[in-house]
XYZ file of C-alpha atoms in Angstrom:
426
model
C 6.888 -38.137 3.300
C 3.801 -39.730 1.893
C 1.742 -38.281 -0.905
C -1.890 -38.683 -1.719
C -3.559 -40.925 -4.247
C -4.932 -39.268 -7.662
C -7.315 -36.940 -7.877
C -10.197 -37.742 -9.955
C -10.977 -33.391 -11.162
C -9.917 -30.942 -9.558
C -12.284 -27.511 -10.232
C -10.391 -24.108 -9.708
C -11.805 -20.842 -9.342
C -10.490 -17.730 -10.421
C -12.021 -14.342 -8.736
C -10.697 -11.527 -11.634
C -10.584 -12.569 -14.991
C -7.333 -9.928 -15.732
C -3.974 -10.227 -16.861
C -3.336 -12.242 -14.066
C -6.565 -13.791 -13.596
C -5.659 -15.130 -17.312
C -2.811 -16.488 -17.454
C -3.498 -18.592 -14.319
C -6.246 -19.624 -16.376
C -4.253 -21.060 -18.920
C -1.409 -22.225 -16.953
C -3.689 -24.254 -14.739
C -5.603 -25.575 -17.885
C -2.289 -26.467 -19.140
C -2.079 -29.092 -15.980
C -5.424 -30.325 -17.025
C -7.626 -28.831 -14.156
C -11.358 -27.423 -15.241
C -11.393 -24.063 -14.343
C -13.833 -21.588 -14.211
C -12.828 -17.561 -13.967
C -15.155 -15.067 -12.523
C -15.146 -11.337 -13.837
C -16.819 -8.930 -12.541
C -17.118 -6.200 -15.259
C -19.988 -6.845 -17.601
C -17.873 -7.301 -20.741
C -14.258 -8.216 -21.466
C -11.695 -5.996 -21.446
C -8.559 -4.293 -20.316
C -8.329 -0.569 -19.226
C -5.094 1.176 -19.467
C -2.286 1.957 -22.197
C 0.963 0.359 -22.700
C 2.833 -2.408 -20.822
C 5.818 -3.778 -20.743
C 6.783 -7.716 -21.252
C 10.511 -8.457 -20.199
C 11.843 -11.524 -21.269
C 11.097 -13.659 -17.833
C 7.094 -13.297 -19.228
C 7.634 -13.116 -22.959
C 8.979 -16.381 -22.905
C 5.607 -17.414 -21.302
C 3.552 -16.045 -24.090
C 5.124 -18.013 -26.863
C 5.241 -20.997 -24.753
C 1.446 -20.643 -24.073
C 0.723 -18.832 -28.019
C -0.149 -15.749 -26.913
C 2.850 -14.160 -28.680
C 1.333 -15.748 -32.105
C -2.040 -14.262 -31.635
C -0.903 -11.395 -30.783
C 2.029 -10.644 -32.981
C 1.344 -7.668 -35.061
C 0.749 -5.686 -31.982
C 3.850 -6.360 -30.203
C 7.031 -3.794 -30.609
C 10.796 -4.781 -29.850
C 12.277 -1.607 -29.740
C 15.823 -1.197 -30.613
C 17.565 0.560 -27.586
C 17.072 1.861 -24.120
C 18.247 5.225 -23.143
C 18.087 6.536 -19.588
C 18.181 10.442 -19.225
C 18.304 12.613 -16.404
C 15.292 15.517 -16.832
C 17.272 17.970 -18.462
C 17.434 15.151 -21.280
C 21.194 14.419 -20.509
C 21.450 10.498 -21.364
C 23.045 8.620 -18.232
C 22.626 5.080 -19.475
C 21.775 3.154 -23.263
C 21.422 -0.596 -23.947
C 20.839 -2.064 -27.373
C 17.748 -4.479 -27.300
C 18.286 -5.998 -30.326
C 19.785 -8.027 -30.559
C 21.309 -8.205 -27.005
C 18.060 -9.641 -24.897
C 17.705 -12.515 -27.215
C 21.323 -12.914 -27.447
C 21.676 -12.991 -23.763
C 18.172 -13.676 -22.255
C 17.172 -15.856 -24.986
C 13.875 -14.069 -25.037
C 12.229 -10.671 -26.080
C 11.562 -7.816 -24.599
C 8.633 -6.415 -25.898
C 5.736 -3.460 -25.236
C 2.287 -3.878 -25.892
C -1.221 -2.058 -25.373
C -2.911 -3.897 -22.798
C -6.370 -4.656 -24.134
C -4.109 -6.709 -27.318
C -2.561 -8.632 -24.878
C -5.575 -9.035 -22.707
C -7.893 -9.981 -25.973
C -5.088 -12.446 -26.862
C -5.025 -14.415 -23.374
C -8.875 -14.598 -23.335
C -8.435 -16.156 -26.972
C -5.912 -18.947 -25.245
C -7.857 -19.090 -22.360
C -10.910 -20.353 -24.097
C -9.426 -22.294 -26.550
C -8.152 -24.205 -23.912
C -11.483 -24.376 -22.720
C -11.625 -22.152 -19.710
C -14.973 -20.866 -18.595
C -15.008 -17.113 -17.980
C -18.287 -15.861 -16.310
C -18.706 -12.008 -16.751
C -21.151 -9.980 -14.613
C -19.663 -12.124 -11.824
C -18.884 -9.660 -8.767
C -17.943 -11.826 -5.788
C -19.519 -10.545 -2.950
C -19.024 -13.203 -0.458
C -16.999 -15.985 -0.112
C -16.675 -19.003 2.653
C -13.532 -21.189 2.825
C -13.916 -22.493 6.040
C -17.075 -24.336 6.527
C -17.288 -27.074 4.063
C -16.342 -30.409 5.541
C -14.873 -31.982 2.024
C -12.287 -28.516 2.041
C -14.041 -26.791 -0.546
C -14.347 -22.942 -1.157
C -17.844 -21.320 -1.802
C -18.356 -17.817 -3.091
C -21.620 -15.838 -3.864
C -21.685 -13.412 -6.528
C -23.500 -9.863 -5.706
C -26.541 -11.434 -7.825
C -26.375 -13.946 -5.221
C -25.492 -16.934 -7.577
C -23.216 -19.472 -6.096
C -20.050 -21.680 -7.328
C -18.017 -24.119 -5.160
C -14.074 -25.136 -5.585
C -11.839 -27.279 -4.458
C -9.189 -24.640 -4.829
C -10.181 -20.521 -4.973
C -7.722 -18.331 -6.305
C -7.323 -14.595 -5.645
C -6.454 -12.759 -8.926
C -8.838 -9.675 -8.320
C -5.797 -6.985 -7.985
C -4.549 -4.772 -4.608
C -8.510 -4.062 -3.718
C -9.448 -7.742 -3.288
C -12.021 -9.243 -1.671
C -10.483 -12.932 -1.685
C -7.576 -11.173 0.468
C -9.280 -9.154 2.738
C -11.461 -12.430 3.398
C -8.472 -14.097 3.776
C -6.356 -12.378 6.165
C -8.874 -10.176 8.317
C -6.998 -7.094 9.623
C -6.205 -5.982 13.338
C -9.735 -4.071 13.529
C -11.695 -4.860 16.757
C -15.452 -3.097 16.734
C -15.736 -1.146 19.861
C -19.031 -2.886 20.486
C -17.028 -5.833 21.523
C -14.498 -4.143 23.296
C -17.454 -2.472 25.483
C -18.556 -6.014 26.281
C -15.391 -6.717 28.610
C -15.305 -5.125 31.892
C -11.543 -4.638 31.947
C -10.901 -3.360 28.263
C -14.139 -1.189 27.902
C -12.407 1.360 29.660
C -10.238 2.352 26.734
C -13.341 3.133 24.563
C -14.599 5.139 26.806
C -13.117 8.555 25.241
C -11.731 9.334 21.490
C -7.976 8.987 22.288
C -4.931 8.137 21.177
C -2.935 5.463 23.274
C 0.726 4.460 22.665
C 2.108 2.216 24.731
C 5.875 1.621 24.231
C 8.603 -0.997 25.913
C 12.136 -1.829 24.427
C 11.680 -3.698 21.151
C 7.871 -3.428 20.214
C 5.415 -0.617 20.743
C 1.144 -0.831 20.419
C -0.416 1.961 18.971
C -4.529 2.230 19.258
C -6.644 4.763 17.674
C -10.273 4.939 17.019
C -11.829 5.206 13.441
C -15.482 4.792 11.330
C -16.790 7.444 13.355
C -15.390 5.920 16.727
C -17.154 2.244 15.905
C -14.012 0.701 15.165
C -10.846 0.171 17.559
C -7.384 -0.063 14.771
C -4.420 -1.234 16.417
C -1.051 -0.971 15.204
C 1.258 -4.003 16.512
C 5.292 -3.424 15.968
C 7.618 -5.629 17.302
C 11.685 -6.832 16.636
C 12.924 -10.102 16.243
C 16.199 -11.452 17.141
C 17.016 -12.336 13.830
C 17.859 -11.201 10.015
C 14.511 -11.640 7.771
C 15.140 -11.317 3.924
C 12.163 -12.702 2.754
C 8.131 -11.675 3.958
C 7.477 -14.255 6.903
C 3.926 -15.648 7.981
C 3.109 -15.220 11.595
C 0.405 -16.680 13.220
C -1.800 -15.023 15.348
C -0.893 -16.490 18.427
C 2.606 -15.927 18.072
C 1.427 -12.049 17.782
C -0.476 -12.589 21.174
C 2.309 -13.995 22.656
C 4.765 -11.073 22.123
C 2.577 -8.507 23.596
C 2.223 -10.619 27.155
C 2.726 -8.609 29.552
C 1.397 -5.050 28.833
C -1.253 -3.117 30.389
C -4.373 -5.730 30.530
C -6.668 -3.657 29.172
C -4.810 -3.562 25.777
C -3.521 -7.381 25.826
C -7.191 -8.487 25.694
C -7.982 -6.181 22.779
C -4.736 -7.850 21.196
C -6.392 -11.191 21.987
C -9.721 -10.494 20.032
C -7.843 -10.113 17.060
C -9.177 -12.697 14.522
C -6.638 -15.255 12.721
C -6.554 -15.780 9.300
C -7.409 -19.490 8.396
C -5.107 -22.751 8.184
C -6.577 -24.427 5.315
C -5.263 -24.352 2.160
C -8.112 -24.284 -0.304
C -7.272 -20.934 -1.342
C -4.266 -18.503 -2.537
C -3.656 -15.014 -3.935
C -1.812 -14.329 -6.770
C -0.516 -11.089 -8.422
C -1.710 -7.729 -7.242
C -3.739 -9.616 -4.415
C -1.058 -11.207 -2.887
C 1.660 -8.493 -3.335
C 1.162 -5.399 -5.035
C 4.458 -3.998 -6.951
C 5.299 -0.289 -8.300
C 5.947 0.320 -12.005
C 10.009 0.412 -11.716
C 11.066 -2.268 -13.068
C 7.706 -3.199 -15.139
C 7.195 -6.113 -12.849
C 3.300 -5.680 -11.997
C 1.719 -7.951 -14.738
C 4.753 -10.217 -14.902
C 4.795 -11.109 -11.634
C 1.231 -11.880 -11.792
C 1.937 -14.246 -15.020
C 4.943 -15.667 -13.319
C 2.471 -16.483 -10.086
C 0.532 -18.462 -12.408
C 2.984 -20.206 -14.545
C 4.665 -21.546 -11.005
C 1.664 -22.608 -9.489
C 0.396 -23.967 -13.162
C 3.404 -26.538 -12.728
C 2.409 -27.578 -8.837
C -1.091 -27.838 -9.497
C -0.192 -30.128 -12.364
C 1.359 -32.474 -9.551
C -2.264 -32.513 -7.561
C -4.009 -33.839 -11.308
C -1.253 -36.481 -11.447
C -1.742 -37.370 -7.812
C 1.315 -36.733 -6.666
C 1.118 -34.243 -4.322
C -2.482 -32.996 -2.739
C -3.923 -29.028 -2.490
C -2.475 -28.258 0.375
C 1.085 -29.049 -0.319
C 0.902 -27.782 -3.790
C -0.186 -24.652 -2.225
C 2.822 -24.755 0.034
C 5.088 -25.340 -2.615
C 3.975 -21.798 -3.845
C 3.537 -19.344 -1.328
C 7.381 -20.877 -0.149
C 8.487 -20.576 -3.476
C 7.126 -17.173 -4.454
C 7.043 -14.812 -1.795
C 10.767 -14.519 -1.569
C 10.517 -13.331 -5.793
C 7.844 -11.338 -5.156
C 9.434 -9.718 -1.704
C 12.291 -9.345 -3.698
C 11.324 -7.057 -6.539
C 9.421 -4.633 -4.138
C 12.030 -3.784 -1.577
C 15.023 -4.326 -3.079
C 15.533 -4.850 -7.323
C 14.786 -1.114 -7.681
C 17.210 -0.265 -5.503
C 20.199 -2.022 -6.484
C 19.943 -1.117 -10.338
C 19.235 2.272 -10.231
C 21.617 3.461 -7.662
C 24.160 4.424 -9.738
C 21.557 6.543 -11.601
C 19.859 8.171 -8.903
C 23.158 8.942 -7.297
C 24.128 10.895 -10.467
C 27.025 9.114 -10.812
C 28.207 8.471 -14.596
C 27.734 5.171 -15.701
C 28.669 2.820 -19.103
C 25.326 1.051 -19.454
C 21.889 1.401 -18.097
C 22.038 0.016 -14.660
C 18.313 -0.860 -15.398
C 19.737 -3.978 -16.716
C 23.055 -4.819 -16.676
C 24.536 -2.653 -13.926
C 23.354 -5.766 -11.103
C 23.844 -8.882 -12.906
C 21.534 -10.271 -9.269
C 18.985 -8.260 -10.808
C 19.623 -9.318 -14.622
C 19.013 -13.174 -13.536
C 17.074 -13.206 -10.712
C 14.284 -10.807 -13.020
C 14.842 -10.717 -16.490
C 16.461 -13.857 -17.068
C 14.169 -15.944 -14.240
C 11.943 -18.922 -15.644
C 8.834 -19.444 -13.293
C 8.211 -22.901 -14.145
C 11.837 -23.938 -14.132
C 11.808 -22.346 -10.695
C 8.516 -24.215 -9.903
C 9.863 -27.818 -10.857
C 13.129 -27.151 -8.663
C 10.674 -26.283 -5.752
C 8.531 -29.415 -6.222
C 11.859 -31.628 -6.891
C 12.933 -30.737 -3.528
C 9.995 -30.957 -1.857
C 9.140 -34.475 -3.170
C 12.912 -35.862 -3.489
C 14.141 -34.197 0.133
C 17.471 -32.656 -2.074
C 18.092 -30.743 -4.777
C 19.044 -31.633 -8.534
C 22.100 -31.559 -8.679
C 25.470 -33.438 -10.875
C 26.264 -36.651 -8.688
C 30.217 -36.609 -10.179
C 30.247 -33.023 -10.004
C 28.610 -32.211 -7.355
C 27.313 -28.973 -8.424
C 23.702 -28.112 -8.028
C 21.363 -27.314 -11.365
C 20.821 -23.910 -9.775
C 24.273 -22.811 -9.133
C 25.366 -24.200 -12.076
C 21.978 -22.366 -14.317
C 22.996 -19.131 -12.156
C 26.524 -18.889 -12.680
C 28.839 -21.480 -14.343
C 26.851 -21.691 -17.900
C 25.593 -18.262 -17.735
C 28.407 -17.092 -20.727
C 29.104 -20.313 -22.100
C 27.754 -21.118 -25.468
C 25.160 -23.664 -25.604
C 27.480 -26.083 -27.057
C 30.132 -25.504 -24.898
C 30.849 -29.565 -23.245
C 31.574 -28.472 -19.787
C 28.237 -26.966 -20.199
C 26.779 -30.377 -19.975
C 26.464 -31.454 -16.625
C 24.495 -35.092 -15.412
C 21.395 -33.439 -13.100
C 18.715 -35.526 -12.084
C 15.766 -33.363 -12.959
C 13.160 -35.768 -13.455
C 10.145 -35.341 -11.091
């Protein structure tokens, strides 16, 4: 595999200047890239209450000094107890000094507009530009024909980027740009003398064979034609898995014509890679196991550490981007359907229990959440993607992440089988 000669700058744009938005600044400051962060609301701020930051993030802020900015506003508590509604206590861990004994990090809550003040604070001392009164209203990532991203603000000023990230939350514009959805206009679908026909009336249509079913239904006042496509695969999926819109067009050959051509008008989301969600945009995640702002920050430490291979011209955009999306869906895909799941089963079972399965009843959950390192996961990714193997011990033959996963996970830091020889350098 070849890689691509230096970049002179590279200029990254942030749409949402949140948590999220924030930390991505910083992270991709960090990896010397200018970066500019448009915000829509007229002033700086955070709305909400409390939050929580688990150790996989807290050891973020101190890397980055948000922790020392911040520090009289941020509470380790002293224990966790889980109770059932009648106030019966089903589960207790001690905090301190357990996570830093065994996560090495903090777990800590904190009013979001002090943690919020104290990433803007790191965000422009590492000289990020944040824009406020910046709505992005349009945005074209397609037409440029050096690869760059353009978006228009709603009072129609314009910036360009060689990369464009998403980090303007579950109602983003950057995502619903980016992957249009399976909406036809009936106007179009009037056009075509063999589809028009199913426009013709407000109805629902179903249309069902064994393994994948179409469902079509008419909304905005009967303008627009929504289709719903469901199909099986001959094969196990554990992780979210891209499709391309031909490959959707191909599974439905062979139904009625009228609907296949509908199915055909369906746009495709672009190939280029000049730009990428992050947090809420990309994959929105329920309050269960106070993952929603981490994952954001955890986005942006990973893709910090790959875009810090594009300044050092090892790697372009595109495959940093790669490196990412690869890298992070399966996290992200992993704490919405399935962390909740596994550690509070015992719990919601009403079974008894002898610590709080919120964090030590799945130890899969404990280190693959709590205990996870985004940019240690990020420089694995990139190691394999730009060595073709994984670090691993030569002699030993045992790879850095089975052997950070679960031969030193309760050995003392000193302990000398602890030390194995891994290759890690990039």
């Amino acid at each position: 595999m070849t890689f691509s000669q230096p970049e002179k700058r590279i200029h990254i744009g942030l749409c949402g200047a949140g948590l999220g938005g924030l930390a991505a600044a910083i992270a991709l400051r960090r990896a010397v890239a200018q970066v500019t962060a448009l915000e829509a609301a007229t002033e700086l701020g955070e709305i909400g209450a409390g939050i929580q930051m688990t150790p996989n993030v807290s050891r973020l802020l101190i890397k980055w000094g948000v922790a020392d900015i911040i520090s009289s506003d941020l509470v380790e508590f002293e224990e966790l107890n889980m109770r059932r509604r009648d106030g019966t206590k089903v589960g207790y861990t001690r905090m301190i000094p357990n996570m830093r004994r065994d996560l090495g990090y903090p777990w800590w809550v904190v009013h979001r507009a002090h943690l919020h003040a104290g990433l803007v604070q790191v965000a422009q001392k590492h000289g990020v530009e944040i824009l406020i009164n910046s709505r992005v209203a349009t945005l074209d990532y397609t037409s440029s024909p050096d690869g760059k991203a353009t978006v228009t603000t709603s009072f129609h000023r314009s910036h360009t980027f060689d990369l464009l990230i998403g980090s303007d939350g579950v109602n983003s514009i950057v995502r619903r740009t980016l992957f249009p959805s399976a909406i036809v206009p009936c106007s179009r679908i009037r056009k075509d003398p063999v589809a028009r026909e199913l426009v013709e009336k407000l109805t629902m249509e179903v249309w069902m064979v064994d393994k994948s079913c179409i469902i079509r239904y008419p909304i905005s006042g009967g303008e627009n034609f929504n289709l719903v496509l469901s199909h099986h695969v001959d094969r196990l999926e554990h992780t979210v898995e891209e499709v391309d819109v031909r490959e959707v067009r191909k599974q439905y050959e062979g139904y009625d014509e009228r609907i296949k051509r509908i199915v055909d008008m369906i746009p495709g989301a672009s190939e280029k890679k000049n730009i990428v969600l992050i947090g809420g945009a990309a994959h929105s995640i329920v309050n269960h196991i106070a993952q929603g702002a981490a994952t954001s920050i955890e986005d942006s430490a990973f893709l910090g550490r790959c875009i810090a291979q594009v300044v050092q011209g090892r790697i372009n955009l595109q495959q940093a981007i790669e490196v990412y999306e690869k890298g992070r869906m399966p996290k992200a895909h992993f704490k919405q359907q399935k962390a909740r799941d596994e550690v509070m089963s015992l719990e919601l079972g009403e079974k008894p229990v002898l610590r709080s399965p919120n964090l030590y009843g799945n130890p899969t959950t404990v280190l693959g959440v709590y205990a996870y390192d985004a940019e240690e996961h990020a420089d694995s990714e990139l190691f394999v993607y730009m060595k073709g193997k994984e670090r691993m011990d030569e002699e030993k033959k045992i790879t850095k992440s089975v052997a950070d996963s679960y031969l030193n996970w309760f050995l003392p830091d000193d302990y000398a089988g602890k030390q194995v020889r891994i290759e890690a350098k990039l």
